[in-house]
mmCIF file of C-alpha atoms in Angstrom:
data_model
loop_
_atom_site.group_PDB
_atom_site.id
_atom_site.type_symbol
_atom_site.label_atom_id
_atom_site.label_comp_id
_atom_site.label_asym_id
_atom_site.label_seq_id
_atom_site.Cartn_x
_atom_site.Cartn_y
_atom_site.Cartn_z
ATOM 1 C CA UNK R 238 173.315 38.008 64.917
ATOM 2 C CA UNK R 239 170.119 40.489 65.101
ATOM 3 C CA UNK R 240 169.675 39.434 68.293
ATOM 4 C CA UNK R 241 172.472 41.378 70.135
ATOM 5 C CA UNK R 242 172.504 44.523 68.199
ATOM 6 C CA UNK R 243 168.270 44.939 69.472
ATOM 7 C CA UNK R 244 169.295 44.152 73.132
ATOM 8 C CA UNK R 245 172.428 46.836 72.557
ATOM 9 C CA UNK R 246 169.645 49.181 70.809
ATOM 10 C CA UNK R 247 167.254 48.602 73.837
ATOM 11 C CA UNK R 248 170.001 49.026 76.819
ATOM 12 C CA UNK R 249 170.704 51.984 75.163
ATOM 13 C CA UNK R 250 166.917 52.962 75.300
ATOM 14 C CA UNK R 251 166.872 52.109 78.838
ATOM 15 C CA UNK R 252 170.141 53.845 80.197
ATOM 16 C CA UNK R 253 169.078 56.813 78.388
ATOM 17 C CA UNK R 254 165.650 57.316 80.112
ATOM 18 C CA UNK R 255 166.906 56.519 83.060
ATOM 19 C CA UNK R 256 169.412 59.493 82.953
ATOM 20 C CA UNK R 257 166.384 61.638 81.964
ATOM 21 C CA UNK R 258 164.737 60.199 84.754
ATOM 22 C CA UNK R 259 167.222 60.470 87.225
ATOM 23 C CA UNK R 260 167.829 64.246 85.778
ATOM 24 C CA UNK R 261 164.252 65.314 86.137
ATOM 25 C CA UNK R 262 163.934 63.979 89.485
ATOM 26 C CA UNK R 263 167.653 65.834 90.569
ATOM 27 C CA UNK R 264 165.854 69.214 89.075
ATOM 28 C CA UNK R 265 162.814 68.651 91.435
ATOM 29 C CA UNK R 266 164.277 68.147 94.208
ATOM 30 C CA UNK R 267 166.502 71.128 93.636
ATOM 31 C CA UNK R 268 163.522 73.363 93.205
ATOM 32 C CA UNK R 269 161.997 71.856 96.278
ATOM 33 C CA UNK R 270 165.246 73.006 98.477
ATOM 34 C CA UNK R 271 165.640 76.231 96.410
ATOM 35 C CA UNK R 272 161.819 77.108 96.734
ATOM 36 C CA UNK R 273 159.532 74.650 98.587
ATOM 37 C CA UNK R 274 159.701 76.542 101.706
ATOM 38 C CA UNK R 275 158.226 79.844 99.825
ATOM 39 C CA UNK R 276 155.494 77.561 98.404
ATOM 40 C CA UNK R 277 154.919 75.623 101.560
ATOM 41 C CA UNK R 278 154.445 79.307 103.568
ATOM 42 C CA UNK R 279 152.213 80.566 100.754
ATOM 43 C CA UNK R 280 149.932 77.374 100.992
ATOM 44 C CA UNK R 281 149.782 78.117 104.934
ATOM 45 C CA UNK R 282 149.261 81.505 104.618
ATOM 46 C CA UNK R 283 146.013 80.728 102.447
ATOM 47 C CA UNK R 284 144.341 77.906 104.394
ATOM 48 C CA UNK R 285 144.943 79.856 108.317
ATOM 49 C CA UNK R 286 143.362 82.866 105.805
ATOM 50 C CA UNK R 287 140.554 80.230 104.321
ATOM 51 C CA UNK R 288 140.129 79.215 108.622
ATOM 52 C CA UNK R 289 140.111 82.700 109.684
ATOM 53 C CA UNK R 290 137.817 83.945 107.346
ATOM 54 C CA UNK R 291 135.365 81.364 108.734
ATOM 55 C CA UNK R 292 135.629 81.703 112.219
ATOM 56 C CA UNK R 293 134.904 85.875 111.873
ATOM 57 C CA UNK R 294 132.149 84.578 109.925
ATOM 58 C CA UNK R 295 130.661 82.350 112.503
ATOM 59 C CA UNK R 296 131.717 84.954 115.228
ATOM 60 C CA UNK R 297 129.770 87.850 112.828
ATOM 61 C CA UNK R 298 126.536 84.933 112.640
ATOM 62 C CA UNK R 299 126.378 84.368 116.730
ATOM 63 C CA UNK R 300 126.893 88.001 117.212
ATOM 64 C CA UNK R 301 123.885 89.123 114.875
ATOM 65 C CA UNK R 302 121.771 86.278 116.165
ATOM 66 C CA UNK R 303 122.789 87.277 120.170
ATOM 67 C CA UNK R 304 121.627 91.178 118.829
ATOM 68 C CA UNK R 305 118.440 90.108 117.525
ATOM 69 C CA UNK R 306 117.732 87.717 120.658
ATOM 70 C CA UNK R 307 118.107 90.756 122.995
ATOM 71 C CA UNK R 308 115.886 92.952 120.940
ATOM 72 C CA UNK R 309 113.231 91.043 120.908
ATOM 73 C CA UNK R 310 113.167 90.357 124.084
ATOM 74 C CA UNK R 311 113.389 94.150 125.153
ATOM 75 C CA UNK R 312 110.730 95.904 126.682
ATOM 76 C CA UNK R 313 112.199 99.346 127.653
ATOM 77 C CA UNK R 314 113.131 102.097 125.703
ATOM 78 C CA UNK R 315 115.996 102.190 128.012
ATOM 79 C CA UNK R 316 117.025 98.723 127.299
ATOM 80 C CA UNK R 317 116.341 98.912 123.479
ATOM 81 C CA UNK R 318 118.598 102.171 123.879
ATOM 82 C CA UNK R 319 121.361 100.306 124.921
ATOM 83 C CA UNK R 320 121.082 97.409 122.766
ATOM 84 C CA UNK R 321 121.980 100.120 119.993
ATOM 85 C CA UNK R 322 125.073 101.534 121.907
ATOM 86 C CA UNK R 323 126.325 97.776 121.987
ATOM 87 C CA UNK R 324 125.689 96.974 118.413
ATOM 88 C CA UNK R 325 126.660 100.005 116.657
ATOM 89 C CA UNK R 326 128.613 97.995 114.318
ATOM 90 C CA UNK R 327 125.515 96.175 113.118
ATOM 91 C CA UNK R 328 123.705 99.219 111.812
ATOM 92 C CA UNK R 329 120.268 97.294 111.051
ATOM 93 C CA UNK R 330 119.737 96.177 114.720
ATOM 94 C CA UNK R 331 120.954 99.661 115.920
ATOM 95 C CA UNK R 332 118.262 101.268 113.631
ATOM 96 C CA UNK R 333 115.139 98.691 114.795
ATOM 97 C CA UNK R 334 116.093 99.732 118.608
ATOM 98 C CA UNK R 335 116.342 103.159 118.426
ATOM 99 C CA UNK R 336 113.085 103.239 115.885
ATOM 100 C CA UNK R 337 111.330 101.298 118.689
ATOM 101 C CA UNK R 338 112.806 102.884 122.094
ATOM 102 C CA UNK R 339 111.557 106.162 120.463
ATOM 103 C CA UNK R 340 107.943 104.699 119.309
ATOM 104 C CA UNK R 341 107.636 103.506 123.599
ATOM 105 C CA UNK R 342 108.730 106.609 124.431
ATOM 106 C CA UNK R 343 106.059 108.652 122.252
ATOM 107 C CA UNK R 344 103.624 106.055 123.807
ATOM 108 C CA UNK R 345 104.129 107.036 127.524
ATOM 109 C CA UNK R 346 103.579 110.472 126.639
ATOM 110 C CA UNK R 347 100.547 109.893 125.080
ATOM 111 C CA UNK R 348 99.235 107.492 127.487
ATOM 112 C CA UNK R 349 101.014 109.215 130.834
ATOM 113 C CA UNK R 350 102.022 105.607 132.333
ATOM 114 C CA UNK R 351 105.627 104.765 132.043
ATOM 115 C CA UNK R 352 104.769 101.209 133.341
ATOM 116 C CA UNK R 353 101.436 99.879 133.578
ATOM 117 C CA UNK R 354 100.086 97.821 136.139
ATOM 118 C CA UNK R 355 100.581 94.390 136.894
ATOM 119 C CA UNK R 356 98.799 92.585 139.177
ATOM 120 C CA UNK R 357 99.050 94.205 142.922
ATOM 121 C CA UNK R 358 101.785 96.292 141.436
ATOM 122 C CA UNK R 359 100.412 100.336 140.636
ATOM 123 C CA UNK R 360 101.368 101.823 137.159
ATOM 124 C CA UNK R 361 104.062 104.293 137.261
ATOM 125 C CA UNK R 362 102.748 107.692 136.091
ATOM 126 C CA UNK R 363 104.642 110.527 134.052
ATOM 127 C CA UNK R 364 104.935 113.402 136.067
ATOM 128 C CA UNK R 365 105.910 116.650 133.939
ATOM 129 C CA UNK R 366 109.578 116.716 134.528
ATOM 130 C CA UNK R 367 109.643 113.124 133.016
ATOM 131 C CA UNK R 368 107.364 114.008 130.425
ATOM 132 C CA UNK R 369 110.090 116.435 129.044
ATOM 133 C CA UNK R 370 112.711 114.071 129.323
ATOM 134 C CA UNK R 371 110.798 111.541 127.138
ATOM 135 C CA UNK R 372 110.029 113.824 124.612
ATOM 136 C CA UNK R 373 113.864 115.152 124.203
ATOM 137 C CA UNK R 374 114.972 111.134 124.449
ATOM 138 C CA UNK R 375 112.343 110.179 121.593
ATOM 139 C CA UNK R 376 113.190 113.108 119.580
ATOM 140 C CA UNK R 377 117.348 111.991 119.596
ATOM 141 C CA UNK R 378 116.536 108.435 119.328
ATOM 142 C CA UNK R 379 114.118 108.887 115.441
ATOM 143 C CA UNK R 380 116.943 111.716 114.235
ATOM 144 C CA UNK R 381 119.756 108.775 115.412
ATOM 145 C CA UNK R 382 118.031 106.480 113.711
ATOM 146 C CA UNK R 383 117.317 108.351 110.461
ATOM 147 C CA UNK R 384 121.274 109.488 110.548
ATOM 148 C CA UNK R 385 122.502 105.808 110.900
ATOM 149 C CA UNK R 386 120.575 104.951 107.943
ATOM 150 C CA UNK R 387 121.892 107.514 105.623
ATOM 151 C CA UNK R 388 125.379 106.553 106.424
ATOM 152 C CA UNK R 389 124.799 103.009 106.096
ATOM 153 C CA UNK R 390 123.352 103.961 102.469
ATOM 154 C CA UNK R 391 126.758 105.598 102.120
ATOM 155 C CA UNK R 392 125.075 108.709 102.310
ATOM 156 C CA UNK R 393 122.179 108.440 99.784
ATOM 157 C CA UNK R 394 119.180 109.679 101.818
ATOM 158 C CA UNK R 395 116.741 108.192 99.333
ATOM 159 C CA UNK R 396 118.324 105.089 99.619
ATOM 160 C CA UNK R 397 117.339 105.326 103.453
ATOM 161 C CA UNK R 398 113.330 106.771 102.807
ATOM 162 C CA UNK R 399 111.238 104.735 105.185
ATOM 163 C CA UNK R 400 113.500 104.775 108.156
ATOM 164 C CA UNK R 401 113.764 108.761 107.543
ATOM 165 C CA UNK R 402 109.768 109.352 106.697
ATOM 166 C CA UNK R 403 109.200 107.173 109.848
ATOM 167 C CA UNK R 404 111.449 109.648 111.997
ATOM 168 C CA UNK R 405 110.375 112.608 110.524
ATOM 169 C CA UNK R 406 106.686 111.550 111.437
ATOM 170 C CA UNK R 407 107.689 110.569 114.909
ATOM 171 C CA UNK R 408 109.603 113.836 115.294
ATOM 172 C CA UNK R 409 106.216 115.475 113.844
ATOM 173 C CA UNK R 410 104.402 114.296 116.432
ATOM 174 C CA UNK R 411 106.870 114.778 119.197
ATOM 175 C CA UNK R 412 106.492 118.892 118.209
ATOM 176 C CA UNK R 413 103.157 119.141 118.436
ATOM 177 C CA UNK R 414 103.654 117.698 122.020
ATOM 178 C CA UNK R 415 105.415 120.502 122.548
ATOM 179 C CA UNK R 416 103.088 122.562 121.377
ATOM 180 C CA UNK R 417 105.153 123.525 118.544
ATOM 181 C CA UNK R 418 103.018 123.400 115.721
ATOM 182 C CA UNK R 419 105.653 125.259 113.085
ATOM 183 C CA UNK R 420 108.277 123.212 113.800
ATOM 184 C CA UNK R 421 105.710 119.979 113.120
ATOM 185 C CA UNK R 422 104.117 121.568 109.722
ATOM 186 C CA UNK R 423 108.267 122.001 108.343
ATOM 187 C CA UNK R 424 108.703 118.331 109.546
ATOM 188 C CA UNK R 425 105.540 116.769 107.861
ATOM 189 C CA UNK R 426 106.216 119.125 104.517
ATOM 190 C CA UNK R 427 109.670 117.663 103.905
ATOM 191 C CA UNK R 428 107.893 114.142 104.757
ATOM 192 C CA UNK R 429 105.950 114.831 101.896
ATOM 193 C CA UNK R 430 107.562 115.922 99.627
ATOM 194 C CA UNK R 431 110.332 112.986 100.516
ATOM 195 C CA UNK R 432 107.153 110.658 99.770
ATOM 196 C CA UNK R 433 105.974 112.404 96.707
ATOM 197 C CA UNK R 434 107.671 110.412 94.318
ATOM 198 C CA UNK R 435 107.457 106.712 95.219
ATOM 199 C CA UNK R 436 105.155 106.648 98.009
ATOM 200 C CA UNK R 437 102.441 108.403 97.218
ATOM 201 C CA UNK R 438 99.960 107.046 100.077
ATOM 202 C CA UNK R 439 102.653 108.147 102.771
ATOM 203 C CA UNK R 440 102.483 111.957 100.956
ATOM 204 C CA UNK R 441 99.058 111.757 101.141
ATOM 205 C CA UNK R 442 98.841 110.991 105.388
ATOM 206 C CA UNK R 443 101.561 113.835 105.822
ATOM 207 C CA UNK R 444 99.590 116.516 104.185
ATOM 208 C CA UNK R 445 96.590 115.431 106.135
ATOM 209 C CA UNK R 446 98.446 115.617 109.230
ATOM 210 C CA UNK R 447 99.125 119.164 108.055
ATOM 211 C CA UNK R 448 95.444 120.318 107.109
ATOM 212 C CA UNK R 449 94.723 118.838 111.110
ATOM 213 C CA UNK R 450 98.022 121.138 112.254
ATOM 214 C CA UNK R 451 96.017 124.460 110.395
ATOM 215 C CA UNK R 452 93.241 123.691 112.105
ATOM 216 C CA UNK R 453 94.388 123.732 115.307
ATOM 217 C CA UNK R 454 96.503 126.780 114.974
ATOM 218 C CA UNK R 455 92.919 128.636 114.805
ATOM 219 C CA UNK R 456 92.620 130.299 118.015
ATOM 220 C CA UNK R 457 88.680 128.665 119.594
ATOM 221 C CA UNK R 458 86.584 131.374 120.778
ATOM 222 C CA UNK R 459 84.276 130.673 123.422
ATOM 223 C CA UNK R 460 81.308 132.581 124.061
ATOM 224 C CA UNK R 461 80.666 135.998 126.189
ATOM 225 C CA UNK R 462 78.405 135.868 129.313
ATOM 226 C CA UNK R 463 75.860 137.847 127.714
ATOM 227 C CA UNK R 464 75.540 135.170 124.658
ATOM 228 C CA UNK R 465 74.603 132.551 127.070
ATOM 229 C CA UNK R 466 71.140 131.230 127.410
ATOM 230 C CA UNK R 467 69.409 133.310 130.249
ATOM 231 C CA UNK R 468 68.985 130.909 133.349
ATOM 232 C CA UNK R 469 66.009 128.886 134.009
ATOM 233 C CA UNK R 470 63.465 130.673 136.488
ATOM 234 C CA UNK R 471 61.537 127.901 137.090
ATOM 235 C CA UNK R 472 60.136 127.886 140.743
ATOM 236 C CA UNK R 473 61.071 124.641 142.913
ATOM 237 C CA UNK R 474 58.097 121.700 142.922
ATOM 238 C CA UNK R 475 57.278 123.223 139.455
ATOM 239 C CA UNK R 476 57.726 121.339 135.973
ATOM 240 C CA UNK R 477 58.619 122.509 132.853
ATOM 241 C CA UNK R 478 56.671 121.036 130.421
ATOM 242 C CA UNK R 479 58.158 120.019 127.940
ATOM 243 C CA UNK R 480 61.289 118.959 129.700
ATOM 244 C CA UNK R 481 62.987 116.031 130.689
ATOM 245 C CA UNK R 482 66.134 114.586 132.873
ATOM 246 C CA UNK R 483 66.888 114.861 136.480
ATOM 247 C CA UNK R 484 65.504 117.806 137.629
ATOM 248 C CA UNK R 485 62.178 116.987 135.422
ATOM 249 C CA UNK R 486 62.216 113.813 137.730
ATOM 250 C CA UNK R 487 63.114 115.485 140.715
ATOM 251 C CA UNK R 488 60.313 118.185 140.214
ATOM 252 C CA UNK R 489 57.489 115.275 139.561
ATOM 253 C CA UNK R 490 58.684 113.290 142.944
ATOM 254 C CA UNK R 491 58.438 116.708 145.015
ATOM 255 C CA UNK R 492 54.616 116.789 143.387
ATOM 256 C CA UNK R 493 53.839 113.752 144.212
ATOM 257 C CA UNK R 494 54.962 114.454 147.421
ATOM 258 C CA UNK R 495 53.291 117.403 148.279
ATOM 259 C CA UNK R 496 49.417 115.563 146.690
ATOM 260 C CA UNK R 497 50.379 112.728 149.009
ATOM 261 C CA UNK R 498 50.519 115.281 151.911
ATOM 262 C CA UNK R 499 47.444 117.148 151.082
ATOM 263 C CA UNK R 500 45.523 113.908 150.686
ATOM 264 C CA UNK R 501 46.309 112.892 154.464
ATOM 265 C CA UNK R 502 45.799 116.746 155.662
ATOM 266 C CA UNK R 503 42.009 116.672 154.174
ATOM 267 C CA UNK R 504 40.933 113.183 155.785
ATOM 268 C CA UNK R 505 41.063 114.997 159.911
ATOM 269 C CA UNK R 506 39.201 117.780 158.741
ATOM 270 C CA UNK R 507 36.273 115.786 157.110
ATOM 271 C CA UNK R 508 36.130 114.383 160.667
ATOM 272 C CA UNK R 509 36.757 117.416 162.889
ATOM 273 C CA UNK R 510 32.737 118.929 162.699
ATOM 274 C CA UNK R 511 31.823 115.341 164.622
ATOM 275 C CA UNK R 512 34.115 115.262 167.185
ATOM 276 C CA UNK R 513 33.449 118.901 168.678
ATOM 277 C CA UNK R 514 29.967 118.959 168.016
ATOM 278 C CA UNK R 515 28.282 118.896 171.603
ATOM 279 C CA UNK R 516 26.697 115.690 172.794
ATOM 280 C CA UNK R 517 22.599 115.788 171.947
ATOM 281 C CA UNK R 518 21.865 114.327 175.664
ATOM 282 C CA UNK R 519 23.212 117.375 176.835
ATOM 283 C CA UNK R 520 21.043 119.965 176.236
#
């Protein structure tokens, strides 16, 4: 008789789960028609942003690597120039180039070759005119430079020091080119004083630079006629004594010379008193 009423008990179980079941499954699939399609677009939306945000990546990678490839394989300031006009948006790479085009350019000044020679092909000389245009070029390229780094400090110049002492320097020196030596002094003082505080080694070359700059803002003096040693009155075929060099040399040649002729002028006249004497059988 206990028999039924546990099977009645356990149906009962049973039908009742199964209407929970069957009631939990009803209120899923509800939710799935009355909002899977929101959470389906949200789920898309985040892996095409997951994809997306690693293909700029990869694009960002091959463009930086491409930047760097042509840089180093630059070898004009004209080329380097350019290289920073095409990556402007990668501010490091646009810095090196215009550091570098502007460090070539200084060079050709200072050497006066734009290209030297190779093999049976000449150097290329600076005339004056492009002389000038070097010197303006450089001097836009280092203050380019020195500006791109502040902004990409957002706009904390100390953040930026090296990139601006090394333009101020180059800019130094690209003055006293010019033959302005004020304009240099102002450039190496603010490069020291910039320096002062972390980099002491750097204040220390600027202010030498300036001590040099002082110097050769003293005007050089050369001397009057009438402080100049009185010329030499010595006769030709004469030596100095005392002296030496070329005309010392040439003076002791022109001696030897003249002995050498007296020697073969003496040996006729020895014999001269024989020849015209009169024969004895003559008489």
């Amino acid at each position: 008789m206990e028999a039924p009423a546990n099977d009645k008990k356990r149906l009962s179980q049973i039908q009742t789960q199964d209407l929970t079941e069957s009631k939990v499954n009803d209120d899923f699939v509800l939710w799935l028609k009355t909002h899977g399609m929101n959470v389906l677009l949200v789920v898309l939306i985040a892996a095409c942003a997951v994809l997306g945000y690693r293909y700029f990546q990869r694009q960002a990678l091959d463009k930086a690597s491409t930047a760097w490839s042509d840089f180093a394989a630059a070898a004009l300031p004209e080329s380097l120039e350019q290289i920073a006009k095409d990556h402007a948006d990668l501010p490091q790479i646009a810095i090196a180039a215009l550091l570098e085009a502007a460090d070539l350019r200084l060079q050709q000044v200072q050497s006066g070759v734009i290209t030297p020679a190779q093999g049976t092909t000449p150097a290329v000389l600076l005339d004056e005119a492009g002389r000038k245009i070097a010197l303006d070029a450089a001097d836009e390229d280092y203050r380019t430079a020195a500006d791109l780094a502040v902004k990409s400090a957002g706009g904390n110049r100390a953040g930026s020091t090296l990139v601006v002492l090394q333009s101020l320097f180059g800019r130094a020196a690209i003055a006293e080119s010019r033959g302005d030596l004020e304009a240099s002094r102002k450039l190496l003082a603010e490069a020291e004083q910039m320096a002062e505080a972390n980099w002491q080694p750097i204040a220390k070359v600027a202010k030498a630079r300036i001590e040099g700059l002082v110097a050769l803002a003293q005007p050089i003096t050369l001397p009057r006629d009438a402080d100049l040693p009185a010329p030499s009155t010595a006769t030709p075929g004469t030596t100095t004594p005392g002296t030496t060099g070329d005309s010392g040399a040439t003076d002791l040649f022109q001696t030897l010379i003249e002995e050498q002729k007296k020697q073969s002028g003496d040996a006729p006249a020895e014999n001269a008193p024989a020849e015209n004497a009169p024969a004895s059988g003559g008489q």
